[in-house]
XYZ file of C-alpha atoms in Angstrom:
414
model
C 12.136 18.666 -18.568
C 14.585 18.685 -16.535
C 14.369 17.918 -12.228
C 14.149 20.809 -9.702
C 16.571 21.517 -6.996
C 14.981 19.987 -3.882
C 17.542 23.479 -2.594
C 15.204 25.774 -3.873
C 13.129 25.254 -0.789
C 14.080 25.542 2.726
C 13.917 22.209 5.134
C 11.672 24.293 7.287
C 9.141 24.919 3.916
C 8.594 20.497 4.804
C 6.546 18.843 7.164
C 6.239 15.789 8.253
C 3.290 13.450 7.025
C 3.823 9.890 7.535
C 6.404 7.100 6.657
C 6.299 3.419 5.558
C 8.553 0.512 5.718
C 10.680 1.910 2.834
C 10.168 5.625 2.417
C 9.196 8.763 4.651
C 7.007 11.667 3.260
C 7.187 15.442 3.784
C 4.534 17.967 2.818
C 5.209 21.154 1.421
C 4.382 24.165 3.408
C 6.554 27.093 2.256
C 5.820 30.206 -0.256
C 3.885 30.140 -3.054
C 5.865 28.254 -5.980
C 4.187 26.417 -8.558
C 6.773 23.869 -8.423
C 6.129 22.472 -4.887
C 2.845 23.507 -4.287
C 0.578 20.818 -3.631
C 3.205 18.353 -3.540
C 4.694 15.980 -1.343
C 8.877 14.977 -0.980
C 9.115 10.934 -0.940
C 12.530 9.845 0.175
C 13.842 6.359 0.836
C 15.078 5.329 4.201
C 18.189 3.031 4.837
C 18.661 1.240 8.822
C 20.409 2.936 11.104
C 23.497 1.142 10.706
C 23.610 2.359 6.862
C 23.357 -0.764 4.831
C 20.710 0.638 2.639
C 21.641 0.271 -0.883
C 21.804 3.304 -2.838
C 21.394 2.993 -6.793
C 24.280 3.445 -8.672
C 25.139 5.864 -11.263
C 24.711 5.219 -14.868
C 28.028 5.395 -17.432
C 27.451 9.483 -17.272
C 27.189 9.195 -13.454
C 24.136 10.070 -12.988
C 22.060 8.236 -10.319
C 18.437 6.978 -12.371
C 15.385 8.588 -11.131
C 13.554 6.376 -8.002
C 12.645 3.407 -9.592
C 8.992 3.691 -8.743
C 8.458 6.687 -11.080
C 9.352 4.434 -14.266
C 7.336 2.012 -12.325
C 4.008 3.346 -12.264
C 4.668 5.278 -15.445
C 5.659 2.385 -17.445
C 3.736 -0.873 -15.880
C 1.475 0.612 -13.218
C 0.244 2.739 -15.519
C -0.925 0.137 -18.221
C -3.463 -1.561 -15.462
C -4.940 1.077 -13.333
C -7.325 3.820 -14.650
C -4.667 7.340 -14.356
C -7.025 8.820 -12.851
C -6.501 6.800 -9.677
C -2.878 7.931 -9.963
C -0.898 10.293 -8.162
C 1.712 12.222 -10.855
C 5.305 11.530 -10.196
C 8.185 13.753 -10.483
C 12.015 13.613 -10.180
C 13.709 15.969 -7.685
C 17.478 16.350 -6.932
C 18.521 15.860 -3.771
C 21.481 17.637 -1.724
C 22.961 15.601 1.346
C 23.845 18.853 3.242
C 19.869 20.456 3.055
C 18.425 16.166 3.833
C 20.867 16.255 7.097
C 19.585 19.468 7.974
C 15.527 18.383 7.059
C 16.328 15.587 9.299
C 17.857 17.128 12.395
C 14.449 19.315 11.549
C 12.367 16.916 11.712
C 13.128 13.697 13.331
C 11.583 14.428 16.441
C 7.911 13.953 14.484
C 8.916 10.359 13.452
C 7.704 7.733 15.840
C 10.060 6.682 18.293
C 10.114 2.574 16.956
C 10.707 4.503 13.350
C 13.854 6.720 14.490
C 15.027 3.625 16.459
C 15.266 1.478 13.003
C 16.157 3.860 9.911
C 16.755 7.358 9.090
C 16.529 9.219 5.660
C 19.069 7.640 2.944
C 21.170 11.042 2.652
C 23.402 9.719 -0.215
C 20.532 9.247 -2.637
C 20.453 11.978 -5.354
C 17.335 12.188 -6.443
C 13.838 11.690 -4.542
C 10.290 12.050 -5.670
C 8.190 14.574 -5.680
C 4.154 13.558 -5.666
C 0.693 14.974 -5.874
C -0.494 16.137 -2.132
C -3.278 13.885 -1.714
C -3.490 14.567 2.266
C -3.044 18.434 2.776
C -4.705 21.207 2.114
C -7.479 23.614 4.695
C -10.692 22.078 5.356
C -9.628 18.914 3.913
C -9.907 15.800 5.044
C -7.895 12.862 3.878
C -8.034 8.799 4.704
C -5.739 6.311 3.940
C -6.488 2.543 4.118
C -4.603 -0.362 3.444
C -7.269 -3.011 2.469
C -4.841 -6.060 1.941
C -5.921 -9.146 0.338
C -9.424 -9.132 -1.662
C -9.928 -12.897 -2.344
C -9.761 -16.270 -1.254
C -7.846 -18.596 -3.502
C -8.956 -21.400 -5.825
C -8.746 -24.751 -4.768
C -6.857 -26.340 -7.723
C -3.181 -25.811 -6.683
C -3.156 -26.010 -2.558
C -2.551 -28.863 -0.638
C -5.017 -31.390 1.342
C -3.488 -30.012 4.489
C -4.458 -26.363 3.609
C -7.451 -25.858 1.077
C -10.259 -26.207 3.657
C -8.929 -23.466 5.374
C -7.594 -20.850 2.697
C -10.994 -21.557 1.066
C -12.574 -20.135 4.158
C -10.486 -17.387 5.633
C -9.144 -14.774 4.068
C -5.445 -14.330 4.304
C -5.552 -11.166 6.373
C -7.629 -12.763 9.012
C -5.541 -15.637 9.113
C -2.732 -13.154 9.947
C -4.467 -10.973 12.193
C -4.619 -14.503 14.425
C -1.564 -15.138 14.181
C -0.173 -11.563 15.326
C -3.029 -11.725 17.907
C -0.921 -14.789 19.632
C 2.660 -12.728 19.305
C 1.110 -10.392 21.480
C -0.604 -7.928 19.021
C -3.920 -6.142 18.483
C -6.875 -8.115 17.285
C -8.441 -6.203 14.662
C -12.201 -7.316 13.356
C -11.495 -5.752 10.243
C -11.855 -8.468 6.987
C -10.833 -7.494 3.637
C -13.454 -8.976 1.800
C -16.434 -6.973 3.882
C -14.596 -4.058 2.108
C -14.410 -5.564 -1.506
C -17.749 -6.776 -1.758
C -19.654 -3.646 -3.033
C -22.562 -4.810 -0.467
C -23.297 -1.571 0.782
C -24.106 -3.455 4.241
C -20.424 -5.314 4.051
C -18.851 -2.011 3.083
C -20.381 -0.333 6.059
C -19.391 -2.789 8.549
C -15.555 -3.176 7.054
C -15.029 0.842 7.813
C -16.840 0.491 11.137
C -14.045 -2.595 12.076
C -11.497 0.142 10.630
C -12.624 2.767 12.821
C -12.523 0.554 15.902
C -9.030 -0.301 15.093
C -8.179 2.863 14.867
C -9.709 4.044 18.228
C -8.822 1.212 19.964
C -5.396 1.069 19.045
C -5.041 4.976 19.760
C -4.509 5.383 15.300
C -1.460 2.723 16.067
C -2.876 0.022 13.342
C -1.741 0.879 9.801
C -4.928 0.014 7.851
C -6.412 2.822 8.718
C -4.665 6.689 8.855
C -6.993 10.142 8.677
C -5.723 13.213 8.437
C -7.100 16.827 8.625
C -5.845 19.173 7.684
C -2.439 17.586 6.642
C -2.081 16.569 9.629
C -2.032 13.201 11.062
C -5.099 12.226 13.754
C -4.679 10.322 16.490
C -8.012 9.556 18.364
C -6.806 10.767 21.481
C -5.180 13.759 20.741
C -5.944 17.447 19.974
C -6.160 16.782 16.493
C -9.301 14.781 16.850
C -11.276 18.433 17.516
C -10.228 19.531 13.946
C -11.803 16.392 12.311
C -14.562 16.532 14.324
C -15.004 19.925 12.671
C -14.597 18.767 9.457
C -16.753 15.852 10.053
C -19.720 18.345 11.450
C -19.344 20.574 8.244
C -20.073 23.448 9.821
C -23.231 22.491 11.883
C -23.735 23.852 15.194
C -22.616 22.182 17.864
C -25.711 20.914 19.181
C -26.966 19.376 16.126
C -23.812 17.693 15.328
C -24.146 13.624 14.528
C -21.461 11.211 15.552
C -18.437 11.587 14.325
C -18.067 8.075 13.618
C -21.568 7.782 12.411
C -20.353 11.019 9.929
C -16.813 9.520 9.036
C -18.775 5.605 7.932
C -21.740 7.311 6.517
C -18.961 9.281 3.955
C -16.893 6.841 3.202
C -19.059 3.737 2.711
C -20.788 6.421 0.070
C -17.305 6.867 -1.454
C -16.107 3.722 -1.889
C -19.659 2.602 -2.983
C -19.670 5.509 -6.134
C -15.702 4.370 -7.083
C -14.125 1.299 -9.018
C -11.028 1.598 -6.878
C -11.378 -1.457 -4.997
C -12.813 -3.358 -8.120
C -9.996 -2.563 -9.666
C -7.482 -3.711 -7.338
C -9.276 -6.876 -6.265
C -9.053 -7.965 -9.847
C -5.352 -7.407 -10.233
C -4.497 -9.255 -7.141
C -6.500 -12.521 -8.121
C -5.784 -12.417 -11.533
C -2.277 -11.918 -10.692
C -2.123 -14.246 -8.542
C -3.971 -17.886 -10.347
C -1.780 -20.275 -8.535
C -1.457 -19.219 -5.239
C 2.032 -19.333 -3.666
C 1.559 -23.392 -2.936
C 0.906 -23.626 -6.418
C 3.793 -21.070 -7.923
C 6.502 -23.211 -5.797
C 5.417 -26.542 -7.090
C 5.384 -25.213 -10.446
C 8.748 -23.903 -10.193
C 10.255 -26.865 -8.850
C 8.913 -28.576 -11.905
C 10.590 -26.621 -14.465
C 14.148 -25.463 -12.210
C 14.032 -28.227 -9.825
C 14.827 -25.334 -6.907
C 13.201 -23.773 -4.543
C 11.681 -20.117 -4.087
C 14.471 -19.403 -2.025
C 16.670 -19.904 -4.878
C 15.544 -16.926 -6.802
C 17.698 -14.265 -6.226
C 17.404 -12.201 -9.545
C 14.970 -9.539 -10.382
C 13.326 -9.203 -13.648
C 14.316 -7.069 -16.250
C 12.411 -4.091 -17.151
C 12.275 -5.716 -20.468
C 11.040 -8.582 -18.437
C 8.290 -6.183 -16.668
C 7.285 -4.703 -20.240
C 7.098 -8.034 -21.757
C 4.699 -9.193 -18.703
C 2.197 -6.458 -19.084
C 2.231 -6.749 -22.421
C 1.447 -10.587 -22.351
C -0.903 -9.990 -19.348
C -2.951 -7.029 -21.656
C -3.367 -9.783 -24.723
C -3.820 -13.690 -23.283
C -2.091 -14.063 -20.007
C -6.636 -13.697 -18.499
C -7.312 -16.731 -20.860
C -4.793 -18.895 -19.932
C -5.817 -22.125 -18.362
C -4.563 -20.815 -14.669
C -5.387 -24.727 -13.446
C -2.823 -26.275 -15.226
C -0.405 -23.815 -16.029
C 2.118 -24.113 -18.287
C 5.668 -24.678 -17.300
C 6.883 -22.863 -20.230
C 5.267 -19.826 -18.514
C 6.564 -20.303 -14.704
C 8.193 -16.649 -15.056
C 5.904 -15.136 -16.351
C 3.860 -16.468 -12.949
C 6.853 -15.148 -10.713
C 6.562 -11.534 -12.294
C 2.695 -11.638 -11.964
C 3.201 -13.017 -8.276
C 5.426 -10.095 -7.876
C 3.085 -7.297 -9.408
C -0.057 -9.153 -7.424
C 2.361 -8.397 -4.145
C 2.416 -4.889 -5.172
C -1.568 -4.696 -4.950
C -2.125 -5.973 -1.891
C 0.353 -3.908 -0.528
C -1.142 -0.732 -1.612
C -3.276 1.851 -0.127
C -6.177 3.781 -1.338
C -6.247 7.843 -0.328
C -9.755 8.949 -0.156
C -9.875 13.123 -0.063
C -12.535 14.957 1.275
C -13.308 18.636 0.653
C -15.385 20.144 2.705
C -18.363 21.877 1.620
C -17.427 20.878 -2.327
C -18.204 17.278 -2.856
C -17.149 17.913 -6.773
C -13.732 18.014 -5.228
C -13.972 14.344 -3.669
C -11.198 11.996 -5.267
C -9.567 8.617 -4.553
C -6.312 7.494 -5.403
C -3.662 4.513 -5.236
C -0.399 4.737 -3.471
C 2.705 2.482 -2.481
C 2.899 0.769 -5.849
C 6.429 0.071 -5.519
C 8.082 -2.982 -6.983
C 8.445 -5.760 -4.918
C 11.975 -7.671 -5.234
C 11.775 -11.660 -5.917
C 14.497 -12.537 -2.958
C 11.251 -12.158 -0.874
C 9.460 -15.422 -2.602
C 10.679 -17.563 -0.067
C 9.914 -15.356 2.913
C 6.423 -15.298 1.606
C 6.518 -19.518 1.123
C 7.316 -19.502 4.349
C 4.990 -17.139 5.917
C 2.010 -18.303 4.329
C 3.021 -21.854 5.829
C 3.478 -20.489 9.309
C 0.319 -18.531 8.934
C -1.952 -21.227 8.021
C -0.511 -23.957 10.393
C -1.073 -21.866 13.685
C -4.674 -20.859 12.077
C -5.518 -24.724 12.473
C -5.307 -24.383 16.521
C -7.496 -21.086 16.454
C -10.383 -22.123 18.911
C -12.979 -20.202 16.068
C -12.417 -19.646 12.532
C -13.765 -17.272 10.463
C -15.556 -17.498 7.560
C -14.848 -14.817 5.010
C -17.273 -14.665 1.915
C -15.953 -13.717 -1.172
C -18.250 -11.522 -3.397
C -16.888 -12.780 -6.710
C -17.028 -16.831 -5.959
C -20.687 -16.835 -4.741
């Protein structure tokens, strides 16, 4: 089948929803057309000073469709359940109508957004997505959970396994942006993984803090009503009170936070979703980062930071397919050299998932209609090995001087 013409539709039919590090996403709002209704536009962003890079064309000069449709389609796809999957679709672009949609529109972006990047108006083609966030009476949450285990002992280093046994990596970086200046959330990743409904409950109380505190700044929490974006003190926050109250009277309405935990912990309880995803990410990733460098300076004698060169998508296929057959019964504590990229691709993919966000939707008054999904399961490039090498070591040596550490219990190594 071939793409629709993103021109059928009017800039004004858009709104704005939210935006990431790599793409911004518009809802669509206009007349009835089974094309676009209930979907969303995803486009990729370049920097302001245009050094995005935009694909190139094939032989027939035609740009490829956004790489994360063949993505989840091809390699997503063959590890997470499709029903946690949003369906993704091609749509051609026009630079004239995305220069118009963004003179529309950019005053919705956050300021710190418009001051970095801006819609990448020579792409071609953009994706369009299921609407997981709009729709009347609906209310929709997105949360980033990050990082649902602690690593193994067997590959890190005297200096740091006391600690990454202990703490969770997201805690560890919470402290460290804590001392740059930033917001100190509570929130820990494995509260949220553990399936203890008392764990659960406290890990979306820490969210909703966050979230309050931070005036819906922090970005492992967003909740929309609506389709639109809440901010906790804004107008908005009346509408999902609403929601929240379900049509109660006034008088007899509960908290709205003790509504918002009380659904969601109930949610997340009933779903695999965060089974699934915890899995991936510590099966993905067996040797840890320390471990992954060491093992590729044994077979290349280089660096992370000398990997410049993604893998094929024969390189991807091959992975899952190895991954789907005996890459779980390898013997992860002494890995094979032979094997070291198939480690970097499942490093990669393990980046991917705890990177991702979960989009719990909320009908009101039809709890049939409840759903969860994954999102931002884009492909993560290997230049960004090193980065991470270095990150992790930064993280963990200013942890060391934190006056009180935290203990963070994984579920699955009790």
């Amino acid at each position: 089948m071939n793409p629709v013409q993103i021109t059928d539709t009017q800039p004004a039919d858009w709104v704005y929803v939210s935006e990431g590090g790599a793409s911004i996403v518009f809802s669509y709002r206009g007349r009835k057309d089974p094309r676009f209704d209930g979907r969303v536009l995803r486009l990729r962003k370049t920097n302001v000073l245009g050094s995005g890079v935009t694909p190139s064309c094939d032989i027939d000069g035609e740009e490829p469709d956004d790489p994360m449709i063949s993505f989840q389609n091809d390699i997503i796809s063959q590890l997470v359940p499709q029903s946690f999957l949003p369906e993704l679709d091609a749509v051609l672009l026009d630079s004239s109508w995305l220069h118009a949609l963004e003179r529309l529109h950019n005053g919705d972006r956050p300021l710190e957004r418009r001051m970095k990047d801006e819609i990448d108006k020579g792409r071609r083609k953009g994706v369009l997505a299921t609407d997981l966030i709009g729709g009347e009476d609906t209310i929709a949450v997105e949360i980033k959970p990050k990082w649902g285990f602690l690593p193994k002992a067997h590959h890190l280093s005297e200096e740091t396994v006391a600690i990454k046994t202990s703490t969770c990596r997201f805690c560890m970086h919470m402290f460290l942006r804590s001392e740059e200046g930033e917001f100190l959330s509570e929130y820990c990743p494995m509260d949220l993984y553990s399936q203890d409904e008392a764990r659960v409950k406290k890990a979306v109380q820490n969210l909703w803090t966050g979230w309050a505190k931070s005036n819906g700044s922090l970005n492992n929490l967003r909740i929309f009503a609506s389709g639109k974006m809440v901010k906790p003190a804004h107008d908005s926050y009346g509408h999902l009170v609403d929601l929240l109250a379900g049509g109660e009277p006034l008088t007899s309405r509960t908290d709205p936070k003790d509504a918002f935990i009380s659904l969601l912990v109930s949610m997340l309880l009933s779903s695999r979703v965060l089974e699934v995803i915890s899995t991936l990410q510590r099966m993905l990733d067996a040797l840890d980062i320390e471990g992954l460098s060491k093992l590729h300076l044994e077979k290349a004698k280089s660096g992370l930071t000398s990997i410049i060169t993604d893998p094929t998508y024969d390189d991807w296929r091959d992975f899952v397919a190895s991954y789907r057959t005996g890459y779980c019964t390898w013997d992860h504590a002494n890995p094979d050299p032979a094997n070291t990229n198939c480690y970097l691709i499942a490093y990669l993919l393990s980046a991917t998932f705890k990177d991702c966000s979960i989009i719990l939707r909320i009908k009101q008054g039809n709890h049939s209609s409840h759903s969860v999904s994954i999102i931002d399961l884009d492909q993560k490039p290997i230049n960004r090995l090193g980065k991470w090498e270095e990150l992790d070591r930064v993280i963990v040596q200013r942890y060391r001087s934190a006056s009180q550490q935290k203990r963070c219990i994984d579920q699955y190594l009790l």
